[in-house]
mmCIF file of C-alpha atoms in Angstrom:
data_model
loop_
_atom_site.group_PDB
_atom_site.id
_atom_site.type_symbol
_atom_site.label_atom_id
_atom_site.label_comp_id
_atom_site.label_asym_id
_atom_site.label_seq_id
_atom_site.Cartn_x
_atom_site.Cartn_y
_atom_site.Cartn_z
ATOM 1 C CA UNK T 1 -21.157 -14.981 16.445
ATOM 2 C CA UNK T 2 -19.828 -14.998 12.833
ATOM 3 C CA UNK T 3 -22.059 -17.910 12.011
ATOM 4 C CA UNK T 4 -24.952 -16.420 13.684
ATOM 5 C CA UNK T 5 -24.786 -13.340 11.584
ATOM 6 C CA UNK T 6 -24.403 -15.288 8.545
ATOM 7 C CA UNK T 7 -27.402 -17.424 9.470
ATOM 8 C CA UNK T 8 -29.415 -14.288 10.039
ATOM 9 C CA UNK T 9 -28.260 -12.217 6.956
ATOM 10 C CA UNK T 10 -28.351 -14.926 4.319
ATOM 11 C CA UNK T 11 -25.798 -16.127 1.769
ATOM 12 C CA UNK T 12 -24.606 -12.418 0.963
ATOM 13 C CA UNK T 13 -23.060 -12.385 4.514
ATOM 14 C CA UNK T 14 -20.403 -15.260 3.150
ATOM 15 C CA UNK T 15 -19.292 -12.951 0.476
ATOM 16 C CA UNK T 16 -18.933 -10.184 2.959
ATOM 17 C CA UNK T 17 -16.903 -12.202 5.529
ATOM 18 C CA UNK T 18 -14.708 -13.974 2.931
ATOM 19 C CA UNK T 19 -13.965 -10.772 1.079
ATOM 20 C CA UNK T 20 -13.077 -9.030 4.571
ATOM 21 C CA UNK T 21 -10.827 -11.930 5.464
ATOM 22 C CA UNK T 22 -9.086 -11.616 1.994
ATOM 23 C CA UNK T 23 -8.761 -7.880 2.428
ATOM 24 C CA UNK T 24 -7.426 -7.671 5.919
ATOM 25 C CA UNK T 25 -4.871 -10.735 5.175
ATOM 26 C CA UNK T 26 -3.532 -8.478 2.367
ATOM 27 C CA UNK T 27 -3.396 -5.439 4.472
ATOM 28 C CA UNK T 28 -1.146 -7.278 6.887
ATOM 29 C CA UNK T 29 0.957 -8.528 4.391
ATOM 30 C CA UNK T 30 1.383 -5.307 2.693
ATOM 31 C CA UNK T 31 1.826 -3.285 6.024
ATOM 32 C CA UNK T 32 4.679 -5.566 7.525
ATOM 33 C CA UNK T 33 7.397 -4.511 4.727
ATOM 34 C CA UNK T 34 5.912 -0.850 4.413
ATOM 35 C CA UNK T 35 5.939 0.080 7.956
ATOM 36 C CA UNK T 36 9.614 -1.627 8.051
ATOM 37 C CA UNK T 37 10.764 0.680 5.436
ATOM 38 C CA UNK T 38 9.369 3.648 7.002
ATOM 39 C CA UNK T 39 11.020 2.959 10.264
ATOM 40 C CA UNK T 40 14.389 2.851 8.465
ATOM 41 C CA UNK T 41 13.812 5.882 6.216
ATOM 42 C CA UNK T 42 12.755 8.136 9.131
ATOM 43 C CA UNK T 43 16.128 10.121 8.645
ATOM 44 C CA UNK T 44 18.320 10.300 5.457
ATOM 45 C CA UNK T 45 21.361 11.680 7.210
ATOM 46 C CA UNK T 46 23.671 9.050 5.541
ATOM 47 C CA UNK T 47 23.235 10.864 2.127
ATOM 48 C CA UNK T 48 25.788 13.619 2.925
ATOM 49 C CA UNK T 49 28.229 11.275 4.110
ATOM 50 C CA UNK T 50 27.778 9.186 0.924
ATOM 51 C CA UNK T 51 28.421 12.338 -1.252
ATOM 52 C CA UNK T 52 31.581 13.011 0.567
ATOM 53 C CA UNK T 53 32.913 9.614 0.065
ATOM 54 C CA UNK T 54 31.960 9.735 -3.654
ATOM 55 C CA UNK T 55 33.685 12.802 -4.333
ATOM 56 C CA UNK T 56 36.832 11.185 -2.910
ATOM 57 C CA UNK T 57 36.156 8.184 -4.903
ATOM 58 C CA UNK T 58 35.852 5.955 -2.030
ATOM 59 C CA UNK T 59 33.155 3.625 -3.529
ATOM 60 C CA UNK T 60 33.316 0.701 -1.299
ATOM 61 C CA UNK T 61 33.059 2.965 1.768
ATOM 62 C CA UNK T 62 29.998 4.796 0.240
ATOM 63 C CA UNK T 63 28.252 1.750 -0.242
ATOM 64 C CA UNK T 64 28.788 0.620 3.299
ATOM 65 C CA UNK T 65 27.014 3.772 4.383
ATOM 66 C CA UNK T 66 23.727 2.895 2.508
ATOM 67 C CA UNK T 67 20.504 2.616 4.184
ATOM 68 C CA UNK T 68 19.503 -0.818 5.430
ATOM 69 C CA UNK T 69 17.728 -2.752 2.791
ATOM 70 C CA UNK T 70 14.840 -1.772 0.442
ATOM 71 C CA UNK T 71 14.365 0.394 -2.499
ATOM 72 C CA UNK T 72 16.607 3.324 -1.471
ATOM 73 C CA UNK T 73 19.422 1.017 -1.037
ATOM 74 C CA UNK T 74 18.915 -0.465 -4.321
ATOM 75 C CA UNK T 75 18.990 3.126 -5.897
ATOM 76 C CA UNK T 76 22.040 4.199 -4.194
ATOM 77 C CA UNK T 77 24.021 0.923 -4.787
ATOM 78 C CA UNK T 78 23.042 1.332 -8.594
ATOM 79 C CA UNK T 79 24.029 4.990 -8.436
ATOM 80 C CA UNK T 80 27.392 4.273 -6.933
ATOM 81 C CA UNK T 81 28.129 1.737 -9.454
ATOM 82 C CA UNK T 82 27.136 3.909 -12.194
ATOM 83 C CA UNK T 83 29.367 6.821 -10.867
ATOM 84 C CA UNK T 84 32.170 4.241 -10.409
ATOM 85 C CA UNK T 85 31.675 3.038 -14.096
ATOM 86 C CA UNK T 86 31.848 6.886 -15.203
ATOM 87 C CA UNK T 87 28.534 6.387 -17.054
ATOM 88 C CA UNK T 88 26.794 9.516 -18.439
ATOM 89 C CA UNK T 89 24.274 11.537 -16.381
ATOM 90 C CA UNK T 90 21.436 10.351 -18.842
ATOM 91 C CA UNK T 91 22.448 6.723 -18.598
ATOM 92 C CA UNK T 92 22.346 6.991 -14.720
ATOM 93 C CA UNK T 93 19.000 8.612 -14.721
ATOM 94 C CA UNK T 94 17.557 6.027 -17.200
ATOM 95 C CA UNK T 95 18.881 3.147 -14.737
ATOM 96 C CA UNK T 96 17.681 4.830 -11.617
ATOM 97 C CA UNK T 97 14.379 5.404 -13.175
ATOM 98 C CA UNK T 98 13.888 1.803 -13.889
ATOM 99 C CA UNK T 99 14.690 0.807 -10.375
ATOM 100 C CA UNK T 100 12.117 3.294 -9.109
ATOM 101 C CA UNK T 101 9.353 2.037 -11.420
ATOM 102 C CA UNK T 102 10.194 -1.721 -10.616
ATOM 103 C CA UNK T 103 10.099 -0.869 -6.741
ATOM 104 C CA UNK T 104 6.879 1.301 -6.967
ATOM 105 C CA UNK T 105 5.198 -1.329 -8.832
ATOM 106 C CA UNK T 106 6.240 -3.857 -6.088
ATOM 107 C CA UNK T 107 4.965 -1.740 -3.149
ATOM 108 C CA UNK T 108 1.604 -0.999 -4.859
ATOM 109 C CA UNK T 109 0.869 -4.603 -6.117
ATOM 110 C CA UNK T 110 -1.935 -5.813 -4.273
ATOM 111 C CA UNK T 111 -3.334 -2.471 -3.093
ATOM 112 C CA UNK T 112 -5.809 -2.200 -5.851
ATOM 113 C CA UNK T 113 -7.300 -5.556 -4.765
ATOM 114 C CA UNK T 114 -7.775 -4.098 -1.320
ATOM 115 C CA UNK T 115 -9.370 -1.030 -2.702
ATOM 116 C CA UNK T 116 -11.899 -3.003 -4.682
ATOM 117 C CA UNK T 117 -12.694 -5.217 -1.868
ATOM 118 C CA UNK T 118 -13.244 -2.290 0.405
ATOM 119 C CA UNK T 119 -15.489 -0.581 -1.971
ATOM 120 C CA UNK T 120 -17.464 -3.876 -2.793
ATOM 121 C CA UNK T 121 -18.269 -4.189 0.861
ATOM 122 C CA UNK T 122 -21.242 -1.607 1.077
ATOM 123 C CA UNK T 123 -22.502 -2.842 -2.366
ATOM 124 C CA UNK T 124 -22.600 -6.312 -1.245
ATOM 125 C CA UNK T 125 -24.425 -5.379 1.932
ATOM 126 C CA UNK T 126 -27.086 -3.389 -0.314
ATOM 127 C CA UNK T 127 -27.442 -6.341 -2.373
ATOM 128 C CA UNK T 128 -28.162 -8.467 0.683
ATOM 129 C CA UNK T 129 -30.667 -5.860 2.046
ATOM 130 C CA UNK T 130 -32.475 -5.626 -1.429
ATOM 131 C CA UNK T 131 -32.844 -9.416 -1.351
ATOM 132 C CA UNK T 132 -33.906 -9.636 2.143
ATOM 133 C CA UNK T 133 -36.586 -6.741 1.587
ATOM 134 C CA UNK T 134 -37.862 -8.779 -1.654
ATOM 135 C CA UNK T 135 -38.597 -11.892 0.770
ATOM 136 C CA UNK T 136 -40.199 -9.438 3.271
ATOM 137 C CA UNK T 137 -42.658 -7.937 0.420
ATOM 138 C CA UNK T 138 -43.337 -11.645 -0.836
ATOM 139 C CA UNK T 139 -44.283 -12.506 2.664
ATOM 140 C CA UNK T 140 -46.473 -9.577 3.064
ATOM 141 C CA UNK T 141 -48.297 -10.308 -0.207
ATOM 142 C CA UNK T 142 -48.972 -13.668 0.847
ATOM 143 C CA UNK T 143 -49.852 -13.323 4.607
ATOM 144 C CA UNK T 144 -50.452 -9.612 4.753
ATOM 145 C CA UNK T 145 -49.383 -7.244 7.629
ATOM 146 C CA UNK T 146 -51.187 -8.625 10.601
ATOM 147 C CA UNK T 147 -48.001 -9.640 12.288
ATOM 148 C CA UNK T 148 -46.168 -6.278 12.825
ATOM 149 C CA UNK T 149 -43.547 -7.771 14.960
ATOM 150 C CA UNK T 150 -42.581 -10.416 12.671
ATOM 151 C CA UNK T 151 -42.686 -7.782 10.000
ATOM 152 C CA UNK T 152 -40.304 -5.535 11.758
ATOM 153 C CA UNK T 153 -37.926 -8.764 12.508
ATOM 154 C CA UNK T 154 -37.810 -9.319 8.807
ATOM 155 C CA UNK T 155 -36.854 -5.785 7.844
ATOM 156 C CA UNK T 156 -34.075 -5.616 10.559
ATOM 157 C CA UNK T 157 -32.518 -8.952 9.243
ATOM 158 C CA UNK T 158 -32.645 -7.507 5.934
ATOM 159 C CA UNK T 159 -30.777 -4.317 6.906
ATOM 160 C CA UNK T 160 -28.204 -6.417 8.649
ATOM 161 C CA UNK T 161 -26.178 -7.076 5.679
ATOM 162 C CA UNK T 162 -25.751 -3.423 4.682
ATOM 163 C CA UNK T 163 -24.856 -2.649 8.383
ATOM 164 C CA UNK T 164 -22.138 -5.372 8.432
ATOM 165 C CA UNK T 165 -20.978 -4.252 4.626
ATOM 166 C CA UNK T 166 -20.292 -0.635 6.090
ATOM 167 C CA UNK T 167 -18.889 -1.943 9.394
ATOM 168 C CA UNK T 168 -16.397 -4.314 7.466
ATOM 169 C CA UNK T 169 -15.908 -1.537 4.732
ATOM 170 C CA UNK T 170 -14.851 1.475 6.872
ATOM 171 C CA UNK T 171 -11.610 -0.235 8.524
ATOM 172 C CA UNK T 172 -10.431 -1.681 5.282
ATOM 173 C CA UNK T 173 -10.594 1.635 3.468
ATOM 174 C CA UNK T 174 -9.049 3.429 6.454
ATOM 175 C CA UNK T 175 -5.924 1.200 6.488
ATOM 176 C CA UNK T 176 -5.731 1.068 2.912
ATOM 177 C CA UNK T 177 -5.489 5.079 2.917
ATOM 178 C CA UNK T 178 -2.783 4.972 5.524
ATOM 179 C CA UNK T 179 -0.730 2.433 3.689
ATOM 180 C CA UNK T 180 -1.118 4.387 0.343
ATOM 181 C CA UNK T 181 0.147 7.533 2.071
ATOM 182 C CA UNK T 182 2.992 5.632 3.285
ATOM 183 C CA UNK T 183 3.852 4.362 -0.396
ATOM 184 C CA UNK T 184 3.553 8.132 -1.504
ATOM 185 C CA UNK T 185 6.277 8.936 1.057
ATOM 186 C CA UNK T 186 8.542 6.254 0.295
ATOM 187 C CA UNK T 187 8.143 7.384 -3.583
ATOM 188 C CA UNK T 188 9.166 10.864 -2.570
ATOM 189 C CA UNK T 189 12.194 9.491 -0.748
ATOM 190 C CA UNK T 190 12.905 7.615 -3.718
ATOM 191 C CA UNK T 191 12.747 10.611 -5.994
ATOM 192 C CA UNK T 192 14.874 12.595 -3.493
ATOM 193 C CA UNK T 193 17.475 9.986 -3.765
ATOM 194 C CA UNK T 194 17.496 9.745 -7.350
ATOM 195 C CA UNK T 195 17.769 13.339 -7.768
ATOM 196 C CA UNK T 196 20.793 13.297 -4.947
ATOM 197 C CA UNK T 197 22.728 10.721 -7.090
ATOM 198 C CA UNK T 198 22.438 12.702 -10.318
ATOM 199 C CA UNK T 199 23.465 15.940 -8.601
ATOM 200 C CA UNK T 200 26.681 14.136 -7.147
ATOM 201 C CA UNK T 201 27.343 12.932 -10.480
ATOM 202 C CA UNK T 202 27.113 16.511 -11.863
ATOM 203 C CA UNK T 203 29.308 17.729 -9.261
ATOM 204 C CA UNK T 204 32.030 14.936 -9.682
ATOM 205 C CA UNK T 205 31.748 15.770 -13.515
ATOM 206 C CA UNK T 206 32.722 19.555 -12.711
ATOM 207 C CA UNK T 207 35.728 18.727 -10.545
ATOM 208 C CA UNK T 208 37.098 16.465 -12.849
#
């Protein structure tokens, strides 16, 4: 099926299918950890328990309440370590911000490649169509338009690459948007946890 489409559409079809293969592979690689994180982070009920334990200076117990893996656990672990070491509020904020930046960069790595590939698909398809139409007009100039059926078949094959490019681009960009939205949600959770840890530090400082 694919080889038949490539034969009909010309060399541009190789670029379309190879680009789509790379894009869908990256989507799967990115989706697996992101979906796992969203499953773990559906509820953040542990934060209230962590706050109470930190106020009682039960740091080991507070760490044991952390969410299972991922960037939120790193933020909470670092926040607890900083509070236990009695770091200043500004120092805690700086350290949590560094973790936030690193984790967001890790989550977003590769997403720009998926976006570029998705946006390239229609353009590659159009390139193939333009190249095919050039061949059609060259044939018209050489042999005339006496064979309308052959002419229609040539135009149909020329348009095949544009159709293929659009068919491949739509799911790539759709799933890219879904993953981007999930990353934004995780980033919002991380900002919330960062604010939570600094609030706990302020509360403990007032109580001292």
